[in-house]
Amino acid sequence: QKEVEQNSGPLSVPEGAIASLNCTYSDRGSQSFFWYRQYSGKSPELIMSIYSNGDKEDGRFTAQLNKASQYVSLLIRDSQPSDSATYLCAVNTPAGYQKVTFGTGTKLQVIP
Amino acid sequence: GAGVSQTPSNKVTEKGKYVELRCDPISGHTALYWYRQSLGQGPEFLIYFQGTGAADDSGLPNDRFFAVRPEGSVSTLKIQRTERGDSAVYLCASSPDSGGSDEQFFGPGTRLTVL
């Protein structure tokens, strides 16, 4: 079982719709969870971090964490073509808490 | 100030050669990380520095890979006897961490191609 799993996509949504990106992780002791956006040919850019169960909102982005289900998600409201990118989920590993493991990413395509 | 910087942006070398990749973190950030990213994959952890010391080097694939951070700021990733399988984008990240897990900010990366 991979430590951090994401559907590779592509996930296609029409402009203005809600995009829902999902991630599961294997280590129950993980405490920190991150979403990064990566445009083609560029480096990852931090969008959201979440540490507690529940929702965290920042503009059009909402991160959701459910530690019991070992599940973290990212919702993008009013999706724009400029949101088209690969979204990486990252989770810290408790044994070495500074070590962050990334998923393979979900490619999002927002169709105008 | 400026974000994380990495040099060179591109490096082409021949199999068997030695390469050095440099990372300059955000000023004041004590934690520095190296990752390697292959096409279609997420970044793969290599090594983490807290200050001058390597706190976790469990991701280094073998003893051809070595990294230093002698003054607690700039770091150099060194790869000896390069192999074609070392071709990837090498990413550096830093965080202001003072002991707990924290947000990491990435540099633009160095694309290494081993011919």
XYZ file of N, CA and C in Angstrom:
681
model
N 0.842 -1.191 0.000
C 0.000 0.000 0.000
C 0.886 1.254 0.000
N 0.588 2.168 -0.930
C 1.344 3.396 -0.962
C 1.042 4.227 0.270
N 2.029 5.010 0.702
C 1.829 5.832 1.893
C 0.804 6.925 1.653
N 0.830 7.522 0.459
C -0.116 8.587 0.111
C -0.655 8.266 -1.277
N -1.962 8.134 -1.370
C -2.562 7.742 -2.638
C -3.480 8.810 -3.185
N -3.350 9.045 -4.472
C -4.226 9.985 -5.167
C -4.592 9.372 -6.508
N -5.779 9.698 -6.987
C -6.165 9.328 -8.337
C -5.400 10.225 -9.301
N -4.738 9.615 -10.291
C -3.877 10.417 -11.168
C -4.661 11.307 -12.131
N -5.961 10.953 -12.334
C -6.760 11.763 -13.248
C -6.482 11.425 -14.703
N -6.771 12.341 -15.636
C -7.161 13.709 -15.345
C -8.609 13.837 -14.869
N -8.811 14.812 -14.015
C -10.136 15.188 -13.563
C -10.542 16.420 -14.369
N -11.607 16.279 -15.125
C -12.062 17.388 -15.965
C -13.334 17.982 -15.385
N -13.338 19.297 -15.201
C -14.534 19.983 -14.713
C -14.766 21.216 -15.569
N -16.020 21.614 -15.736
C -16.288 22.847 -16.500
C -15.961 24.081 -15.661
N -15.634 25.139 -16.336
C -15.367 26.408 -15.662
C -16.557 26.804 -14.795
N -16.249 27.247 -13.563
C -17.296 27.647 -12.647
C -17.780 26.545 -11.730
N -17.433 25.310 -12.014
C -17.865 24.173 -11.193
C -16.941 23.990 -9.991
N -17.319 23.060 -9.118
C -16.482 22.699 -7.971
C -15.636 21.493 -8.353
N -14.333 21.622 -8.136
C -13.424 20.498 -8.342
C -13.125 19.866 -6.990
N -13.216 18.551 -6.925
C -12.983 17.828 -5.676
C -11.815 16.867 -5.862
N -10.779 17.081 -5.092
C -9.563 16.265 -5.201
C -9.384 15.495 -3.894
N -9.063 14.228 -4.018
C -9.034 13.366 -2.842
C -7.684 12.715 -2.634
N -7.428 12.373 -1.389
C -6.143 11.780 -1.007
C -6.357 10.895 0.213
N -5.767 9.719 0.200
C -5.777 8.871 1.386
C -4.344 8.595 1.798
N -4.153 8.331 3.078
C -2.806 8.088 3.585
C -2.823 6.885 4.511
N -1.691 6.254 4.672
C -1.664 4.973 5.373
C -1.271 5.072 6.846
N -0.506 6.112 7.227
C 0.011 6.159 8.592
C -0.931 6.945 9.499
N -1.548 6.232 10.429
C -2.524 6.866 11.324
C -1.911 7.955 12.207
N -0.610 7.912 12.401
C 0.034 8.885 13.269
C 0.371 10.199 12.583
N 0.084 10.311 11.302
C 0.394 11.543 10.583
C -0.359 12.721 11.175
N 0.301 13.861 11.251
C -0.272 15.025 11.923
C -0.443 16.233 11.018
N 0.318 16.281 9.935
C 0.313 17.479 9.089
C 0.025 17.090 7.652
N -0.801 17.902 7.014
C -1.276 17.569 5.680
C -1.231 18.811 4.808
N -0.774 18.647 3.593
C -0.543 19.794 2.723
C -1.076 19.511 1.325
N -1.517 20.566 0.680
C -1.859 20.511 -0.741
C -0.953 21.486 -1.491
N -0.344 20.966 -2.550
C 0.497 21.771 -3.421
C -0.093 21.761 -4.823
N 0.093 22.852 -5.525
C -0.286 22.951 -6.934
C 1.005 23.000 -7.742
N 1.032 22.242 -8.844
C 2.218 22.216 -9.680
C 1.810 22.369 -11.137
N 2.186 23.493 -11.724
C 1.976 23.690 -13.145
C 3.063 22.935 -13.908
N 2.745 22.565 -15.120
C 3.676 21.794 -15.935
C 5.005 22.516 -16.084
N 6.078 21.831 -15.758
C 7.412 22.413 -15.882
C 7.824 23.325 -14.754
N 6.958 23.444 -13.754
C 7.255 24.322 -12.616
C 7.379 23.498 -11.335
N 7.792 24.152 -10.267
C 7.938 23.464 -8.988
C 6.636 23.566 -8.189
N 6.465 22.713 -7.182
C 5.231 22.744 -6.384
C 5.097 24.046 -5.610
N 3.849 24.498 -5.522
C 3.513 25.738 -4.819
C 2.498 25.391 -3.724
N 2.789 25.752 -2.488
C 1.897 25.426 -1.375
C 0.578 26.193 -1.492
N -0.531 25.442 -1.396
C -1.854 26.070 -1.410
C -2.454 26.097 -0.018
N -2.442 24.935 0.640
C -3.132 24.825 1.923
C -2.361 23.867 2.823
N -2.440 24.127 4.109
C -2.000 23.169 5.110
C -3.153 22.973 6.089
N -3.267 21.760 6.613
C -4.336 21.482 7.571
C -3.820 20.501 8.597
N -4.179 20.724 9.858
C -3.623 19.924 10.942
C -4.701 19.296 11.822
N -5.939 19.828 11.735
C -7.013 19.344 12.605
C -8.170 18.820 11.766
N -8.913 17.901 12.323
C -10.100 17.394 11.652
C -11.056 18.532 11.322
N -11.712 18.406 10.172
C -12.688 19.401 9.783
C -12.285 20.110 8.517
N -12.838 21.285 8.339
C -12.622 22.070 7.134
C -11.758 23.290 7.428
N -10.989 23.676 6.422
C -10.219 24.916 6.490
C -10.379 25.613 5.150
N -10.848 26.844 5.194
C -11.140 27.567 3.964
C -10.154 28.706 3.754
N -9.776 28.893 2.482
C -8.921 30.015 2.104
C -9.319 30.433 0.699
N -10.116 31.497 0.630
C -10.594 31.938 -0.676
C -11.458 30.885 -1.338
N -11.091 30.525 -2.558
C -11.879 29.495 -3.282
C -11.504 28.077 -2.887
N -10.521 27.924 -2.030
C -10.014 26.604 -1.656
C -10.505 26.198 -0.259
N -10.916 24.939 -0.146
C -11.270 24.373 1.146
C -10.582 23.029 1.284
N -9.803 22.873 2.344
C -9.203 21.580 2.659
C -10.061 20.909 3.720
N -10.232 19.598 3.580
C -11.017 18.822 4.531
C -10.175 17.662 5.024
N -10.193 17.444 6.335
C -9.403 16.372 6.930
C -10.276 15.491 7.790
N -10.144 14.186 7.602
C -10.824 13.200 8.432
C -9.789 12.164 8.838
N -9.240 12.332 10.032
C -8.162 11.443 10.471
C -8.667 10.026 10.731
N -9.898 9.884 11.165
C -10.434 8.546 11.428
C -10.479 7.733 10.147
N -10.818 8.381 9.049
C -10.883 7.716 7.751
C -9.575 7.829 6.975
N -8.605 8.548 7.539
C -7.303 8.739 6.884
C -7.503 9.308 5.490
N -8.214 10.402 5.469
C -8.667 10.980 4.206
C -8.520 12.489 4.279
N -7.969 13.067 3.207
C -7.872 14.512 3.111
C -8.288 14.921 1.708
N -9.018 16.013 1.601
C -9.497 16.435 0.297
C -9.293 17.931 0.106
N -9.365 18.334 -1.148
C -9.268 19.750 -1.508
C -10.422 20.068 -2.450
N -11.203 21.058 -2.073
C -12.279 21.538 -2.931
C -11.881 22.882 -3.513
N -12.110 23.022 -4.805
C -11.863 24.299 -5.473
C -13.195 24.787 -6.020
N -13.685 25.869 -5.456
C -14.961 26.430 -5.910
C -14.734 27.367 -7.091
N -15.772 27.522 -7.916
C -15.702 28.427 -9.068
C -14.400 28.196 -9.837
N -14.195 26.953 -10.249
C -12.952 26.582 -10.930
C -12.715 27.456 -12.156
N -11.452 27.823 -12.338
C -11.033 28.655 -13.463
C -10.030 27.878 -14.311
N -9.939 28.203 -15.598
C -8.932 27.538 -16.442
C -7.526 27.650 -15.862
N -7.243 28.732 -15.152
C -5.918 28.904 -14.542
C -5.674 27.931 -13.387
N -6.722 27.250 -12.934
C -6.558 26.211 -11.903
C -6.063 24.900 -12.490
N -6.035 24.804 -13.807
C -5.577 23.570 -14.449
C -4.111 23.327 -14.108
N -3.856 22.235 -13.443
C -2.518 21.923 -12.931
C -2.588 20.539 -12.303
N -1.467 20.079 -11.806
C -1.433 18.856 -11.007
C -1.425 19.238 -9.530
N -2.289 18.587 -8.760
C -2.411 18.894 -7.334
C -1.811 17.736 -6.532
N -0.839 18.084 -5.729
C -0.100 17.097 -4.942
C -0.552 17.136 -3.488
N -0.846 15.981 -2.963
C -1.150 15.831 -1.546
C 0.140 15.404 -0.844
N 0.411 15.980 0.310
C 1.629 15.640 1.051
C 1.287 15.444 2.519
N 1.908 14.449 3.112
C 1.601 14.062 4.490
C 2.908 13.839 5.234
N 2.980 14.328 6.479
C 4.221 14.083 7.218
C 4.236 12.656 7.743
N 5.424 12.132 7.966
C 5.572 10.789 8.508
C 5.971 10.912 9.967
N 5.191 10.398 10.861
C 5.417 10.608 12.293
C 6.776 10.141 12.797
N 7.310 9.078 12.219
C 8.590 8.559 12.704
C 9.665 9.614 12.559
N 9.672 10.280 11.435
C 10.589 11.397 11.223
C 9.736 12.566 10.857
N 9.280 13.298 11.821
C 8.152 14.183 11.565
C 8.435 15.283 10.570
N 9.701 15.517 10.272
C 9.979 16.507 9.250
C 9.911 15.921 7.847
N 9.848 14.621 7.743
C 9.845 13.986 6.427
C 8.430 13.988 5.896
N 8.248 14.548 4.736
C 6.940 14.655 4.118
C 6.900 13.747 2.899
N 5.862 12.966 2.800
C 5.682 12.063 1.666
C 4.604 12.623 0.756
N 4.909 12.652 -0.530
C 3.982 13.178 -1.513
C 3.257 12.049 -2.241
N 2.023 12.325 -2.624
C 1.331 11.457 -3.559
C 1.820 11.748 -4.971
N 1.303 10.974 -5.921
C 1.732 11.151 -7.305
C 1.015 12.309 -7.988
N -0.022 12.846 -7.333
C -0.703 14.014 -7.877
C -1.910 13.663 -8.722
N -2.867 14.581 -8.728
C -4.049 14.484 -9.587
C -4.015 15.634 -10.572
N -4.116 15.298 -11.832
C -4.129 16.345 -12.859
C -5.549 16.863 -13.029
N -5.702 18.162 -12.871
C -7.001 18.819 -13.005
C -7.033 19.621 -14.297
N -8.111 19.430 -15.048
C -8.332 20.217 -16.262
C -9.654 20.961 -16.113
N -9.606 22.282 -16.189
C -10.816 23.092 -16.124
C -11.135 23.537 -17.540
N -12.297 23.113 -18.006
C -12.678 23.337 -19.400
C -13.461 24.647 -19.510
N -12.970 25.585 -20.347
C -13.697 26.876 -20.480
C -15.085 26.685 -21.092
N 12.386 38.380 1.810
C 13.126 38.608 0.603
C 12.777 37.607 -0.458
N 13.804 37.177 -1.156
C 13.625 36.296 -2.286
C 13.235 34.906 -1.809
N 12.711 34.135 -2.740
C 12.359 32.758 -2.442
C 13.576 31.864 -2.487
N 13.325 30.569 -2.513
C 14.395 29.582 -2.620
C 14.973 29.651 -4.028
N 16.282 29.674 -4.126
C 16.908 29.663 -5.447
C 17.765 28.421 -5.608
N 17.848 27.951 -6.844
C 18.636 26.760 -7.141
C 19.451 27.002 -8.404
N 20.668 26.523 -8.372
C 21.517 26.622 -9.558
C 22.288 25.322 -9.750
N 22.546 24.934 -11.006
C 22.009 25.558 -12.214
C 20.546 25.181 -12.418
N 19.895 25.796 -13.349
C 18.512 25.410 -13.637
C 18.472 24.133 -14.466
N 19.491 23.953 -15.279
C 19.627 22.750 -16.081
C 21.068 22.277 -16.035
N 21.231 20.972 -15.966
C 22.576 20.401 -15.983
C 22.542 19.137 -16.835
N 23.386 19.127 -17.866
C 23.530 17.938 -18.696
C 24.932 17.400 -18.463
N 25.024 16.126 -18.160
C 26.314 15.530 -17.897
C 26.381 14.156 -18.517
N 27.565 13.577 -18.519
C 27.738 12.241 -19.073
C 27.799 11.220 -17.947
N 27.362 10.049 -18.262
C 27.401 8.942 -17.308
C 28.800 8.822 -16.718
N 28.836 8.697 -15.395
C 30.102 8.543 -14.708
C 30.688 9.825 -14.151
N 30.162 10.976 -14.582
C 30.685 12.245 -14.112
C 30.141 12.606 -12.734
N 30.762 13.603 -12.143
C 30.370 14.131 -10.839
C 29.628 15.450 -11.033
N 28.535 15.646 -10.281
C 27.800 16.897 -10.375
C 27.498 17.453 -8.984
N 27.376 18.768 -8.934
C 26.975 19.463 -7.718
C 25.798 20.363 -8.042
N 24.782 20.276 -7.196
C 23.594 21.107 -7.347
C 23.483 21.976 -6.096
N 23.191 23.254 -6.316
C 23.210 24.201 -5.199
C 21.811 24.697 -4.867
N 21.585 24.911 -3.579
C 20.309 25.452 -3.108
C 20.559 26.571 -2.117
N 19.898 27.693 -2.336
C 19.975 28.835 -1.428
C 18.575 29.042 -0.833
N 18.394 28.735 0.439
C 17.036 28.782 1.009
C 16.569 30.205 1.291
N 15.326 30.315 1.669
C 14.785 31.609 2.101
C 15.539 32.051 3.360
N 15.918 33.313 3.384
C 16.687 33.832 4.511
C 15.956 33.588 5.826
N 16.692 33.026 6.791
C 16.111 32.776 8.099
C 15.489 31.416 8.267
N 15.304 30.687 7.178
C 14.739 29.345 7.289
C 15.808 28.378 7.773
N 15.493 27.663 8.836
C 16.492 26.772 9.413
C 16.434 25.370 8.816
N 15.279 24.999 8.295
C 15.128 23.650 7.739
C 15.265 23.695 6.221
N 15.969 22.704 5.679
C 16.189 22.615 4.229
C 16.028 21.172 3.806
N 15.382 20.976 2.676
C 15.054 19.642 2.183
C 15.479 19.511 0.720
N 15.895 18.317 0.367
C 16.125 17.964 -1.026
C 15.141 16.863 -1.418
N 14.580 17.025 -2.619
C 13.686 16.030 -3.193
C 14.132 15.758 -4.627
N 13.665 14.645 -5.143
C 13.887 14.303 -6.543
C 12.521 13.981 -7.137
N 12.278 14.541 -8.325
C 10.989 14.301 -8.961
C 11.186 13.801 -10.384
N 10.621 12.641 -10.659
C 10.626 12.091 -12.008
C 9.279 12.376 -12.656
N 9.235 12.285 -13.966
C 8.030 12.623 -14.714
C 6.846 11.784 -14.256
N 5.745 12.476 -13.939
C 4.532 11.774 -13.558
C 4.504 11.311 -12.119
N 5.530 11.665 -11.357
C 5.600 11.254 -9.956
C 5.596 12.474 -9.047
N 5.274 12.248 -7.783
C 5.419 13.305 -6.803
C 6.865 13.427 -6.373
N 7.223 14.525 -5.733
C 8.594 14.659 -5.220
C 8.925 13.524 -4.246
N 10.118 13.012 -4.376
C 10.603 11.925 -3.524
C 11.639 12.485 -2.554
N 11.392 12.311 -1.269
C 12.283 12.846 -0.237
C 13.679 12.239 -0.340
N 14.696 13.095 -0.224
C 16.075 12.623 -0.200
C 16.709 12.848 1.167
N 16.715 14.115 1.625
C 17.432 14.460 2.849
C 16.867 15.744 3.435
N 16.968 15.842 4.767
C 16.483 17.016 5.492
C 17.584 17.518 6.415
N 17.836 18.829 6.368
C 18.792 19.476 7.258
C 18.056 20.368 8.253
N 18.479 20.281 9.498
C 18.054 21.262 10.493
C 19.334 21.975 10.900
N 19.490 23.213 10.454
C 20.763 23.900 10.656
C 21.833 23.288 9.767
N 22.957 22.973 10.364
C 24.072 22.430 9.585
C 24.041 20.919 9.474
N 23.287 20.271 10.335
C 23.306 18.823 10.377
C 22.198 18.167 9.588
N 22.517 17.008 9.017
C 21.514 16.225 8.306
C 20.702 15.449 9.332
N 19.468 15.892 9.564
C 18.622 15.255 10.575
C 18.021 13.959 10.079
N 17.848 13.836 8.777
C 17.257 12.634 8.205
C 17.769 12.498 6.785
N 18.591 11.478 6.525
C 19.095 11.250 5.172
C 18.605 9.916 4.632
N 17.502 9.452 5.160
C 17.006 8.123 4.820
C 16.554 7.991 3.374
N 16.350 9.107 2.688
C 15.894 9.045 1.305
C 17.004 9.010 0.272
N 18.235 9.215 0.685
C 19.333 9.147 -0.272
C 19.403 7.722 -0.828
N 19.382 7.559 -2.149
C 19.251 6.211 -2.721
C 20.456 5.316 -2.523
N 21.641 5.885 -2.464
C 22.859 5.087 -2.273
C 24.009 6.024 -1.926
N 25.194 5.450 -1.758
C 26.322 6.269 -1.283
C 26.935 7.139 -2.365
N 26.369 7.128 -3.573
C 26.833 8.090 -4.578
C 26.276 9.485 -4.314
N 25.239 9.546 -3.496
C 24.575 10.814 -3.192
C 25.039 11.317 -1.824
N 25.352 12.607 -1.784
C 25.790 13.212 -0.536
C 25.377 14.676 -0.546
N 25.020 15.222 0.606
C 24.633 16.622 0.677
C 25.263 17.254 1.892
N 25.574 18.541 1.766
C 26.174 19.293 2.864
C 25.475 20.632 3.006
N 25.624 21.178 4.207
C 25.093 22.506 4.500
C 25.992 23.112 5.581
N 27.223 23.427 5.226
C 28.275 23.718 6.208
C 28.004 24.910 7.120
N 27.281 25.916 6.633
C 27.066 27.099 7.454
C 25.600 27.296 7.814
N 24.819 26.273 7.565
C 23.407 26.348 7.947
C 22.546 27.161 7.023
N 23.088 27.496 5.843
C 22.293 28.258 4.882
C 22.293 27.513 3.548
N 23.243 27.852 2.673
C 23.329 27.212 1.360
C 23.634 25.719 1.523
N 23.014 24.928 0.655
C 23.272 23.490 0.652
C 23.695 23.053 -0.742
N 24.530 22.022 -0.779
C 24.962 21.446 -2.045
C 24.658 19.954 -2.035
N 23.995 19.497 -3.075
C 23.758 18.071 -3.279
C 24.798 17.580 -4.274
N 25.506 16.536 -3.893
C 26.620 16.042 -4.703
C 26.281 14.631 -5.160
N 26.474 14.383 -6.441
C 26.218 13.059 -6.991
C 27.488 12.592 -7.703
N 28.015 11.471 -7.238
C 29.219 10.900 -7.842
C 28.830 9.837 -8.855
N 29.712 9.645 -9.835
C 29.546 8.550 -10.800
C 28.090 8.483 -11.290
N 27.633 9.567 -11.851
C 26.231 9.659 -12.247
C 25.828 8.533 -13.187
N 24.573 8.155 -13.050
C 23.983 7.112 -13.893
C 22.768 7.705 -14.601
N 22.376 7.071 -15.712
C 21.240 7.585 -16.474
C 19.987 7.636 -15.620
N 19.851 6.726 -14.690
C 18.697 6.701 -13.801
C 18.644 7.853 -12.810
N 19.736 8.620 -12.738
C 19.728 9.793 -11.853
C 19.035 10.985 -12.513
N 18.737 10.871 -13.787
C 18.073 11.969 -14.499
C 16.713 12.241 -13.880
N 16.506 13.481 -13.493
C 15.267 13.890 -12.813
C 15.363 15.389 -12.544
N 14.301 15.931 -11.981
C 14.350 17.294 -11.466
C 14.643 17.218 -9.975
N 15.674 17.907 -9.553
C 16.047 17.926 -8.148
C 15.523 19.228 -7.538
N 14.670 19.045 -6.557
C 13.998 20.167 -5.921
C 14.546 20.397 -4.521
N 14.667 21.643 -4.174
C 15.057 22.041 -2.829
C 13.901 22.823 -2.215
N 13.678 22.630 -0.933
C 12.641 23.373 -0.224
C 13.191 23.823 1.118
N 12.629 24.904 1.646
C 13.020 25.329 2.985
C 11.780 25.663 3.790
N 11.936 25.635 5.095
C 10.832 26.026 5.972
C 11.408 26.708 7.200
N 10.605 27.544 7.843
C 11.089 28.267 9.023
C 11.104 27.409 10.271
N 10.842 26.128 10.108
C 10.658 25.186 11.200
C 11.560 25.413 12.403
N 10.944 25.301 13.576
C 11.747 25.399 14.795
C 11.556 24.165 15.661
N 11.098 23.085 15.070
C 10.977 21.854 15.829
C 9.799 21.000 15.460
N 8.797 21.574 14.815
C 7.636 20.785 14.429
C 7.459 20.783 12.932
N 6.601 19.950 12.453
C 6.333 19.899 11.026
C 5.818 21.244 10.553
N 6.290 21.681 9.416
C 5.939 23.021 8.973
C 5.846 23.077 7.464
N 5.325 24.162 6.997
C 5.131 24.320 5.561
C 6.473 24.474 4.860
N 6.588 23.839 3.710
C 7.815 23.882 2.937
C 7.593 24.678 1.661
N 8.593 25.476 1.299
C 8.528 26.321 0.108
C 9.620 25.895 -0.854
N 9.224 25.619 -2.084
C 10.124 25.018 -3.040
C 10.837 26.037 -3.919
N 12.045 25.683 -4.312
C 12.754 26.411 -5.342
C 12.322 25.937 -6.714
N 12.882 26.528 -7.768
C 12.462 26.188 -9.131
C 12.974 24.846 -9.633
N 13.954 24.284 -8.928
C 14.467 22.976 -9.309
C 15.653 23.043 -10.265
N 16.406 21.954 -10.281
C 17.480 21.745 -11.261
C 17.127 20.495 -12.054
N 17.039 20.662 -13.357
C 16.777 19.498 -14.217
C 18.109 18.877 -14.572
N 18.324 17.658 -14.084
C 19.559 16.934 -14.361
C 19.305 15.889 -15.436
N 20.130 15.927 -16.468
C 20.066 14.930 -17.534
C 21.413 14.248 -17.622
N 21.408 12.936 -17.463
C 22.630 12.144 -17.562
C 22.574 11.375 -18.870
N 23.510 11.660 -19.750
C 23.517 11.020 -21.073
C 24.275 9.696 -21.060
